[in-house]
């Protein structure tokens, strides 16, 4: 059982993380703890600072002040590539797949990138056999084994998202940052991708930005709510969803998202 006395169980922590743009505070003094093995959801109305926060974690933006610690190491001022090598991998913000390659070729390309052999396409096919088997296993993990020879461009939207999960896992992340994984999906795809996230979370830690409260309520172990760049609630779904500040924040946004509308 995790407790405050076991700091080793905190895989990622931010303290006082702040980002200002010419006087506008996009992320405001955020303290966040992500526990190893959790699915941790970051939610909040549009403009709450969720994407900026992700950009700080992945080093696409430098913070104005505050610290980011990963596995006990201060990574606040690292370059994006250094942070990625530590096993923090972000998915979904921009499609990470090549549309005119087959499904299995996409996963193999990600595996090759992880081995540092991304441009060795002239290697004999036999030398890539191990990668081929690993790619097949990853496709089985995301229920795409029947699509391995399909051109990616022909996949339905939800299946493309499943492929992005597979290519992300090929990079062997310890912490997966999922940026709105169900955005733009119909109910059937949302349900499928939600189940896949739950499935691939085994042995990993996931921090996800997600608008769909149905998804969050089903799979998140812990939820942090941002409003105007600041944390207004943090805890399990049952507790957060009853928080008056959170209800008010969501009542003011379209369709009262807290009640599960997307």
PDB file of C-alpha atoms in Angstrom:
ATOM      1  CA  UNK A   1       0.000   0.000   0.000  1.00  0.00           C
ATOM      2  CA  UNK A   2       1.393   3.402  -0.990  1.00  0.00           C
ATOM      3  CA  UNK A   3       1.860   5.971   1.749  1.00  0.00           C
ATOM      4  CA  UNK A   4       3.517   9.344   2.267  1.00  0.00           C
ATOM      5  CA  UNK A   5       6.398   7.486   3.948  1.00  0.00           C
ATOM      6  CA  UNK A   6       7.391   5.789   0.697  1.00  0.00           C
ATOM      7  CA  UNK A   7       8.564   8.562  -1.627  1.00  0.00           C
ATOM      8  CA  UNK A   8      10.094   5.957  -3.970  1.00  0.00           C
ATOM      9  CA  UNK A   9       6.550   5.189  -5.106  1.00  0.00           C
ATOM     10  CA  UNK A  10       6.260   8.671  -6.616  1.00  0.00           C
ATOM     11  CA  UNK A  11       7.618   8.359 -10.157  1.00  0.00           C
ATOM     12  CA  UNK A  12       6.981  11.970 -11.254  1.00  0.00           C
ATOM     13  CA  UNK A  13       6.620  15.076  -9.140  1.00  0.00           C
ATOM     14  CA  UNK A  14       6.261  18.765  -9.911  1.00  0.00           C
ATOM     15  CA  UNK A  15       6.671  21.480  -7.295  1.00  0.00           C
ATOM     16  CA  UNK A  16       5.534  25.034  -7.860  1.00  0.00           C
ATOM     17  CA  UNK A  17       5.569  24.475 -11.640  1.00  0.00           C
ATOM     18  CA  UNK A  18       4.675  27.751 -13.331  1.00  0.00           C
ATOM     19  CA  UNK A  19       4.619  29.010 -16.917  1.00  0.00           C
ATOM     20  CA  UNK A  20       3.942  32.625 -17.774  1.00  0.00           C
ATOM     21  CA  UNK A  21       3.564  34.069 -21.265  1.00  0.00           C
ATOM     22  CA  UNK A  22       4.004  37.871 -21.249  1.00  0.00           C
ATOM     23  CA  UNK A  23       2.069  38.293 -18.037  1.00  0.00           C
ATOM     24  CA  UNK A  24      -0.483  35.536 -18.685  1.00  0.00           C
ATOM     25  CA  UNK A  25      -0.088  32.641 -16.245  1.00  0.00           C
ATOM     26  CA  UNK A  26      -0.888  29.425 -18.167  1.00  0.00           C
ATOM     27  CA  UNK A  27       0.341  27.025 -15.461  1.00  0.00           C
ATOM     28  CA  UNK A  28       0.175  28.404 -11.944  1.00  0.00           C
ATOM     29  CA  UNK A  29       2.237  26.913  -9.105  1.00  0.00           C
ATOM     30  CA  UNK A  30       1.270  23.288  -9.824  1.00  0.00           C
ATOM     31  CA  UNK A  31       2.247  20.615  -7.295  1.00  0.00           C
ATOM     32  CA  UNK A  32       1.570  17.162  -8.726  1.00  0.00           C
ATOM     33  CA  UNK A  33       2.566  13.664  -7.644  1.00  0.00           C
ATOM     34  CA  UNK A  34       2.140  10.714 -10.006  1.00  0.00           C
ATOM     35  CA  UNK A  35       2.453   7.326  -8.311  1.00  0.00           C
ATOM     36  CA  UNK A  36       4.202   4.446 -10.035  1.00  0.00           C
ATOM     37  CA  UNK A  37       1.725   2.098 -11.709  1.00  0.00           C
ATOM     38  CA  UNK A  38      -1.232   4.501 -11.610  1.00  0.00           C
ATOM     39  CA  UNK A  39      -3.403   5.778 -14.429  1.00  0.00           C
ATOM     40  CA  UNK A  40      -3.486   9.444 -13.458  1.00  0.00           C
ATOM     41  CA  UNK A  41      -5.872  11.761 -15.321  1.00  0.00           C
ATOM     42  CA  UNK A  42      -5.348  15.480 -15.758  1.00  0.00           C
ATOM     43  CA  UNK A  43      -8.695  17.152 -16.431  1.00  0.00           C
ATOM     44  CA  UNK A  44     -10.194  20.615 -16.580  1.00  0.00           C
ATOM     45  CA  UNK A  45     -12.191  22.959 -18.808  1.00  0.00           C
ATOM     46  CA  UNK A  46     -10.705  24.302 -22.056  1.00  0.00           C
ATOM     47  CA  UNK A  47      -7.937  26.790 -21.358  1.00  0.00           C
ATOM     48  CA  UNK A  48      -7.125  25.190 -18.000  1.00  0.00           C
ATOM     49  CA  UNK A  49      -3.439  24.751 -18.898  1.00  0.00           C
ATOM     50  CA  UNK A  50      -3.377  20.975 -19.442  1.00  0.00           C
ATOM     51  CA  UNK A  51      -1.500  21.014 -22.754  1.00  0.00           C
ATOM     52  CA  UNK A  52       0.965  23.635 -21.517  1.00  0.00           C
ATOM     53  CA  UNK A  53       1.626  21.422 -18.486  1.00  0.00           C
ATOM     54  CA  UNK A  54       2.361  18.455 -20.791  1.00  0.00           C
ATOM     55  CA  UNK A  55       4.679  20.671 -22.844  1.00  0.00           C
ATOM     56  CA  UNK A  56       6.591  21.517 -19.667  1.00  0.00           C
ATOM     57  CA  UNK A  57       6.921  17.837 -18.736  1.00  0.00           C
ATOM     58  CA  UNK A  58       8.251  16.899 -22.179  1.00  0.00           C
ATOM     59  CA  UNK A  59      10.546  19.952 -22.338  1.00  0.00           C
ATOM     60  CA  UNK A  60       8.916  21.571 -25.351  1.00  0.00           C
ATOM     61  CA  UNK A  61       8.582  24.619 -23.089  1.00  0.00           C
ATOM     62  CA  UNK A  62      10.892  25.788 -20.282  1.00  0.00           C
ATOM     63  CA  UNK A  63       9.116  26.619 -17.007  1.00  0.00           C
ATOM     64  CA  UNK A  64       9.144  30.163 -15.640  1.00  0.00           C
ATOM     65  CA  UNK A  65       9.817  28.604 -12.239  1.00  0.00           C
ATOM     66  CA  UNK A  66       9.311  25.378 -10.304  1.00  0.00           C
ATOM     67  CA  UNK A  67      10.829  21.901 -10.572  1.00  0.00           C
ATOM     68  CA  UNK A  68      10.125  18.576 -12.282  1.00  0.00           C
ATOM     69  CA  UNK A  69      11.506  15.438 -10.636  1.00  0.00           C
ATOM     70  CA  UNK A  70      11.431  11.993 -12.282  1.00  0.00           C
ATOM     71  CA  UNK A  71      12.414   8.938 -10.263  1.00  0.00           C
ATOM     72  CA  UNK A  72      14.071  11.217  -7.740  1.00  0.00           C
ATOM     73  CA  UNK A  73      16.185  13.099 -10.339  1.00  0.00           C
ATOM     74  CA  UNK A  74      15.639  16.788 -11.109  1.00  0.00           C
ATOM     75  CA  UNK A  75      14.972  16.913 -14.867  1.00  0.00           C
ATOM     76  CA  UNK A  76      13.628  20.500 -14.970  1.00  0.00           C
ATOM     77  CA  UNK A  77      16.288  21.829 -17.350  1.00  0.00           C
ATOM     78  CA  UNK A  78      16.960  18.754 -19.459  1.00  0.00           C
ATOM     79  CA  UNK A  79      16.582  18.795 -23.223  1.00  0.00           C
ATOM     80  CA  UNK A  80      13.546  16.955 -24.717  1.00  0.00           C
ATOM     81  CA  UNK A  81      15.700  14.078 -26.048  1.00  0.00           C
ATOM     82  CA  UNK A  82      17.298  13.479 -22.636  1.00  0.00           C
ATOM     83  CA  UNK A  83      13.885  13.295 -20.986  1.00  0.00           C
ATOM     84  CA  UNK A  84      12.575  10.939 -23.677  1.00  0.00           C
ATOM     85  CA  UNK A  85      15.565   8.635 -23.132  1.00  0.00           C
ATOM     86  CA  UNK A  86      14.581   8.361 -19.480  1.00  0.00           C
ATOM     87  CA  UNK A  87      11.387   6.623 -20.610  1.00  0.00           C
ATOM     88  CA  UNK A  88       8.892   9.499 -20.656  1.00  0.00           C
ATOM     89  CA  UNK A  89       7.038   9.137 -23.965  1.00  0.00           C
ATOM     90  CA  UNK A  90       4.162  11.275 -25.195  1.00  0.00           C
ATOM     91  CA  UNK A  91       1.499  10.065 -27.576  1.00  0.00           C
ATOM     92  CA  UNK A  92      -1.603  11.220 -29.460  1.00  0.00           C
ATOM     93  CA  UNK A  93      -1.069  14.975 -29.723  1.00  0.00           C
ATOM     94  CA  UNK A  94       0.109  14.527 -33.297  1.00  0.00           C
ATOM     95  CA  UNK A  95      -0.435  11.300 -35.182  1.00  0.00           C
ATOM     96  CA  UNK A  96       2.734   9.299 -34.732  1.00  0.00           C
ATOM     97  CA  UNK A  97       2.173   6.883 -37.612  1.00  0.00           C
ATOM     98  CA  UNK A  98       3.166   6.829 -41.287  1.00  0.00           C
ATOM     99  CA  UNK A  99      -0.056   6.645 -43.323  1.00  0.00           C
ATOM    100  CA  UNK A 100       1.395   4.880 -46.390  1.00  0.00           C
ATOM    101  CA  UNK A 101       3.197   2.119 -44.522  1.00  0.00           C
ATOM    102  CA  UNK A 102       1.452  -1.025 -43.358  1.00  0.00           C
ATOM    103  CA  UNK A 103       0.416  -1.402 -39.750  1.00  0.00           C
ATOM    104  CA  UNK A 104       3.259  -3.816 -38.937  1.00  0.00           C
ATOM    105  CA  UNK A 105       5.820  -1.652 -40.747  1.00  0.00           C
ATOM    106  CA  UNK A 106       4.822   1.274 -38.534  1.00  0.00           C
ATOM    107  CA  UNK A 107       5.431  -0.731 -35.373  1.00  0.00           C
ATOM    108  CA  UNK A 108       8.695  -2.112 -36.729  1.00  0.00           C
ATOM    109  CA  UNK A 109       9.882   1.418 -37.555  1.00  0.00           C
ATOM    110  CA  UNK A 110       9.203   2.441 -33.941  1.00  0.00           C
ATOM    111  CA  UNK A 111      11.084  -0.629 -32.669  1.00  0.00           C
ATOM    112  CA  UNK A 112      14.031   0.196 -34.927  1.00  0.00           C
ATOM    113  CA  UNK A 113      14.029   3.770 -33.657  1.00  0.00           C
ATOM    114  CA  UNK A 114      14.225   2.425 -30.125  1.00  0.00           C
ATOM    115  CA  UNK A 115      17.269   0.328 -31.084  1.00  0.00           C
ATOM    116  CA  UNK A 116      18.921   3.311 -32.707  1.00  0.00           C
ATOM    117  CA  UNK A 117      18.809   1.648 -36.144  1.00  0.00           C
ATOM    118  CA  UNK A 118      16.025   3.756 -37.593  1.00  0.00           C
ATOM    119  CA  UNK A 119      17.702   4.409 -40.929  1.00  0.00           C
ATOM    120  CA  UNK A 120      19.130   0.950 -41.569  1.00  0.00           C
ATOM    121  CA  UNK A 121      16.375  -0.062 -43.964  1.00  0.00           C
ATOM    122  CA  UNK A 122      18.979  -1.703 -46.216  1.00  0.00           C
ATOM    123  CA  UNK A 123      19.728  -4.366 -43.596  1.00  0.00           C
ATOM    124  CA  UNK A 124      18.803  -7.903 -44.684  1.00  0.00           C
ATOM    125  CA  UNK A 125      15.250  -8.850 -43.783  1.00  0.00           C
ATOM    126  CA  UNK A 126      16.517 -11.774 -41.684  1.00  0.00           C
ATOM    127  CA  UNK A 127      18.252  -9.406 -39.253  1.00  0.00           C
ATOM    128  CA  UNK A 128      14.904  -7.791 -38.501  1.00  0.00           C
ATOM    129  CA  UNK A 129      13.105 -11.048 -37.724  1.00  0.00           C
ATOM    130  CA  UNK A 130      13.272 -10.452 -33.959  1.00  0.00           C
ATOM    131  CA  UNK A 131      11.704  -7.043 -34.487  1.00  0.00           C
ATOM    132  CA  UNK A 132       8.985  -8.633 -36.613  1.00  0.00           C
ATOM    133  CA  UNK A 133       7.986 -10.989 -33.793  1.00  0.00           C
ATOM    134  CA  UNK A 134       8.031  -8.194 -31.223  1.00  0.00           C
ATOM    135  CA  UNK A 135       5.935  -6.022 -33.572  1.00  0.00           C
ATOM    136  CA  UNK A 136       3.391  -8.828 -33.903  1.00  0.00           C
ATOM    137  CA  UNK A 137       3.181  -9.133 -30.132  1.00  0.00           C
ATOM    138  CA  UNK A 138       2.550  -5.390 -29.774  1.00  0.00           C
ATOM    139  CA  UNK A 139      -0.200  -5.608 -32.402  1.00  0.00           C
ATOM    140  CA  UNK A 140      -1.792  -8.462 -30.451  1.00  0.00           C
ATOM    141  CA  UNK A 141      -1.629  -6.300 -27.327  1.00  0.00           C
ATOM    142  CA  UNK A 142      -3.769  -3.624 -28.996  1.00  0.00           C
ATOM    143  CA  UNK A 143      -6.038  -6.033 -30.910  1.00  0.00           C
ATOM    144  CA  UNK A 144      -4.615  -5.132 -34.320  1.00  0.00           C
ATOM    145  CA  UNK A 145      -3.188  -8.563 -35.254  1.00  0.00           C
ATOM    146  CA  UNK A 146      -5.816  -8.961 -37.992  1.00  0.00           C
ATOM    147  CA  UNK A 147      -4.748  -5.654 -39.570  1.00  0.00           C
ATOM    148  CA  UNK A 148      -0.966  -6.126 -39.743  1.00  0.00           C
ATOM    149  CA  UNK A 149      -0.705  -5.927 -43.553  1.00  0.00           C
ATOM    150  CA  UNK A 150      -3.316  -3.194 -43.958  1.00  0.00           C
ATOM    151  CA  UNK A 151      -2.106   0.227 -45.133  1.00  0.00           C
ATOM    152  CA  UNK A 152      -2.378   2.538 -42.137  1.00  0.00           C
ATOM    153  CA  UNK A 153      -4.225   5.192 -44.157  1.00  0.00           C
ATOM    154  CA  UNK A 154      -7.114   2.712 -44.590  1.00  0.00           C
ATOM    155  CA  UNK A 155      -7.609   2.077 -40.857  1.00  0.00           C
ATOM    156  CA  UNK A 156     -10.699   3.446 -39.110  1.00  0.00           C
ATOM    157  CA  UNK A 157      -9.910   6.342 -36.774  1.00  0.00           C
ATOM    158  CA  UNK A 158     -10.137   4.339 -33.537  1.00  0.00           C
ATOM    159  CA  UNK A 159      -7.823   1.654 -34.943  1.00  0.00           C
ATOM    160  CA  UNK A 160      -5.287   4.341 -35.916  1.00  0.00           C
ATOM    161  CA  UNK A 161      -5.300   5.410 -32.293  1.00  0.00           C
ATOM    162  CA  UNK A 162      -4.694   1.795 -31.243  1.00  0.00           C
ATOM    163  CA  UNK A 163      -1.721   1.717 -33.631  1.00  0.00           C
ATOM    164  CA  UNK A 164      -0.377   4.889 -32.009  1.00  0.00           C
ATOM    165  CA  UNK A 165      -0.562   3.087 -28.664  1.00  0.00           C
ATOM    166  CA  UNK A 166       1.427   0.188 -30.139  1.00  0.00           C
ATOM    167  CA  UNK A 167       4.110   2.493 -31.594  1.00  0.00           C
ATOM    168  CA  UNK A 168       4.341   4.313 -28.257  1.00  0.00           C
ATOM    169  CA  UNK A 169       4.795   1.002 -26.422  1.00  0.00           C
ATOM    170  CA  UNK A 170       7.519   0.036 -28.925  1.00  0.00           C
ATOM    171  CA  UNK A 171       9.609   2.813 -27.364  1.00  0.00           C
ATOM    172  CA  UNK A 172       9.307   0.962 -24.021  1.00  0.00           C
ATOM    173  CA  UNK A 173       8.083   3.908 -21.976  1.00  0.00           C
ATOM    174  CA  UNK A 174       8.077   3.779 -18.209  1.00  0.00           C
ATOM    175  CA  UNK A 175       5.761   6.780 -18.106  1.00  0.00           C
ATOM    176  CA  UNK A 176       3.276   7.234 -20.951  1.00  0.00           C
ATOM    177  CA  UNK A 177       1.817  10.702 -21.448  1.00  0.00           C
ATOM    178  CA  UNK A 178      -1.433  10.316 -23.377  1.00  0.00           C
ATOM    179  CA  UNK A 179      -2.762  13.554 -24.804  1.00  0.00           C
ATOM    180  CA  UNK A 180      -6.562  13.306 -25.253  1.00  0.00           C
ATOM    181  CA  UNK A 181      -6.520   9.685 -26.469  1.00  0.00           C
ATOM    182  CA  UNK A 182     -10.274   9.522 -27.234  1.00  0.00           C
ATOM    183  CA  UNK A 183     -10.684  12.953 -28.824  1.00  0.00           C
ATOM    184  CA  UNK A 184     -12.948  12.951 -31.870  1.00  0.00           C
ATOM    185  CA  UNK A 185     -14.145   9.350 -31.432  1.00  0.00           C
ATOM    186  CA  UNK A 186     -17.583   7.780 -31.497  1.00  0.00           C
ATOM    187  CA  UNK A 187     -18.785   5.715 -28.517  1.00  0.00           C
ATOM    188  CA  UNK A 188     -17.629   2.362 -29.854  1.00  0.00           C
ATOM    189  CA  UNK A 189     -14.081   3.595 -30.495  1.00  0.00           C
ATOM    190  CA  UNK A 190     -13.993   5.398 -27.139  1.00  0.00           C
ATOM    191  CA  UNK A 191     -14.887   2.157 -25.352  1.00  0.00           C
ATOM    192  CA  UNK A 192     -12.302   0.169 -27.298  1.00  0.00           C
ATOM    193  CA  UNK A 193      -9.464   2.634 -26.722  1.00  0.00           C
ATOM    194  CA  UNK A 194     -10.406   3.001 -23.045  1.00  0.00           C
ATOM    195  CA  UNK A 195     -10.097  -0.773 -22.607  1.00  0.00           C
ATOM    196  CA  UNK A 196      -6.786  -0.773 -24.487  1.00  0.00           C
ATOM    197  CA  UNK A 197      -5.356   1.927 -22.227  1.00  0.00           C
ATOM    198  CA  UNK A 198      -6.374  -0.130 -19.209  1.00  0.00           C
ATOM    199  CA  UNK A 199      -4.766  -3.207 -20.776  1.00  0.00           C
ATOM    200  CA  UNK A 200      -1.455  -1.563 -21.711  1.00  0.00           C
ATOM    201  CA  UNK A 201      -1.185   0.169 -18.323  1.00  0.00           C
ATOM    202  CA  UNK A 202      -0.013  -3.124 -16.770  1.00  0.00           C
ATOM    203  CA  UNK A 203       3.526  -2.534 -15.541  1.00  0.00           C
ATOM    204  CA  UNK A 204       3.501   1.100 -16.669  1.00  0.00           C
ATOM    205  CA  UNK A 205       2.505   4.483 -15.342  1.00  0.00           C
ATOM    206  CA  UNK A 206       0.132   6.630 -17.404  1.00  0.00           C
ATOM    207  CA  UNK A 207      -0.560  10.340 -17.115  1.00  0.00           C
ATOM    208  CA  UNK A 208      -3.376  11.326 -19.455  1.00  0.00           C
ATOM    209  CA  UNK A 209      -5.147  14.515 -20.455  1.00  0.00           C
ATOM    210  CA  UNK A 210      -8.738  13.531 -21.188  1.00  0.00           C
ATOM    211  CA  UNK A 211     -11.972  15.478 -21.690  1.00  0.00           C
ATOM    212  CA  UNK A 212     -14.320  12.503 -21.587  1.00  0.00           C
ATOM    213  CA  UNK A 213     -15.391  12.022 -17.978  1.00  0.00           C
ATOM    214  CA  UNK A 214     -16.833   8.573 -18.697  1.00  0.00           C
ATOM    215  CA  UNK A 215     -13.332   7.432 -19.646  1.00  0.00           C
ATOM    216  CA  UNK A 216     -11.775   9.046 -16.588  1.00  0.00           C
ATOM    217  CA  UNK A 217     -14.317   7.583 -14.186  1.00  0.00           C
ATOM    218  CA  UNK A 218     -13.752   4.072 -15.570  1.00  0.00           C
ATOM    219  CA  UNK A 219      -9.963   3.814 -15.591  1.00  0.00           C
ATOM    220  CA  UNK A 220      -8.257   6.611 -13.631  1.00  0.00           C
ATOM    221  CA  UNK A 221      -6.771   5.726 -10.238  1.00  0.00           C
ATOM    222  CA  UNK A 222      -6.287   9.384  -9.451  1.00  0.00           C
ATOM    223  CA  UNK A 223      -7.457  12.676 -10.952  1.00  0.00           C
ATOM    224  CA  UNK A 224      -5.989  16.162 -10.826  1.00  0.00           C
ATOM    225  CA  UNK A 225      -8.274  19.024 -11.890  1.00  0.00           C
ATOM    226  CA  UNK A 226      -6.808  22.216 -13.333  1.00  0.00           C
ATOM    227  CA  UNK A 227      -8.665  25.491 -13.718  1.00  0.00           C
ATOM    228  CA  UNK A 228      -6.964  28.614 -15.077  1.00  0.00           C
ATOM    229  CA  UNK A 229      -3.617  26.853 -14.701  1.00  0.00           C
ATOM    230  CA  UNK A 230      -4.005  25.991 -11.014  1.00  0.00           C
ATOM    231  CA  UNK A 231      -4.910  22.738  -9.222  1.00  0.00           C
ATOM    232  CA  UNK A 232      -8.393  22.960  -7.713  1.00  0.00           C
ATOM    233  CA  UNK A 233      -8.771  19.277  -6.738  1.00  0.00           C
ATOM    234  CA  UNK A 234      -6.754  16.084  -6.564  1.00  0.00           C
ATOM    235  CA  UNK A 235      -7.835  12.584  -5.559  1.00  0.00           C
ATOM    236  CA  UNK A 236      -9.914   9.576  -6.647  1.00  0.00           C
ATOM    237  CA  UNK A 237     -12.835  10.156  -9.043  1.00  0.00           C
ATOM    238  CA  UNK A 238     -15.555   9.654  -6.410  1.00  0.00           C
ATOM    239  CA  UNK A 239     -14.047  12.388  -4.261  1.00  0.00           C
ATOM    240  CA  UNK A 240     -13.141  14.829  -7.064  1.00  0.00           C
ATOM    241  CA  UNK A 241     -16.509  14.552  -8.826  1.00  0.00           C
ATOM    242  CA  UNK A 242     -18.265  15.703  -5.631  1.00  0.00           C
ATOM    243  CA  UNK A 243     -15.951  18.684  -5.105  1.00  0.00           C
ATOM    244  CA  UNK A 244     -18.061  21.898  -5.290  1.00  0.00           C
ATOM    245  CA  UNK A 245     -15.258  23.831  -7.042  1.00  0.00           C
ATOM    246  CA  UNK A 246     -14.933  21.120  -9.688  1.00  0.00           C
ATOM    247  CA  UNK A 247     -18.698  20.956 -10.256  1.00  0.00           C
ATOM    248  CA  UNK A 248     -18.790  24.727 -10.650  1.00  0.00           C
ATOM    249  CA  UNK A 249     -15.838  24.712 -13.079  1.00  0.00           C
ATOM    250  CA  UNK A 250     -17.557  22.124 -15.258  1.00  0.00           C
ATOM    251  CA  UNK A 251     -21.047  23.596 -14.990  1.00  0.00           C
ATOM    252  CA  UNK A 252     -19.628  26.655 -16.655  1.00  0.00           C
ATOM    253  CA  UNK A 253     -18.320  24.635 -19.595  1.00  0.00           C
ATOM    254  CA  UNK A 254     -20.217  23.145 -22.524  1.00  0.00           C
ATOM    255  CA  UNK A 255     -22.552  20.211 -21.920  1.00  0.00           C
ATOM    256  CA  UNK A 256     -21.671  19.811 -18.251  1.00  0.00           C
ATOM    257  CA  UNK A 257     -18.834  17.380 -18.985  1.00  0.00           C
ATOM    258  CA  UNK A 258     -18.648  16.162 -15.397  1.00  0.00           C
ATOM    259  CA  UNK A 259     -21.885  14.252 -15.856  1.00  0.00           C
ATOM    260  CA  UNK A 260     -20.248  12.193 -18.593  1.00  0.00           C
ATOM    261  CA  UNK A 261     -21.270  14.122 -21.703  1.00  0.00           C
ATOM    262  CA  UNK A 262     -18.460  14.447 -24.200  1.00  0.00           C
TER     263      UNK A 262
END
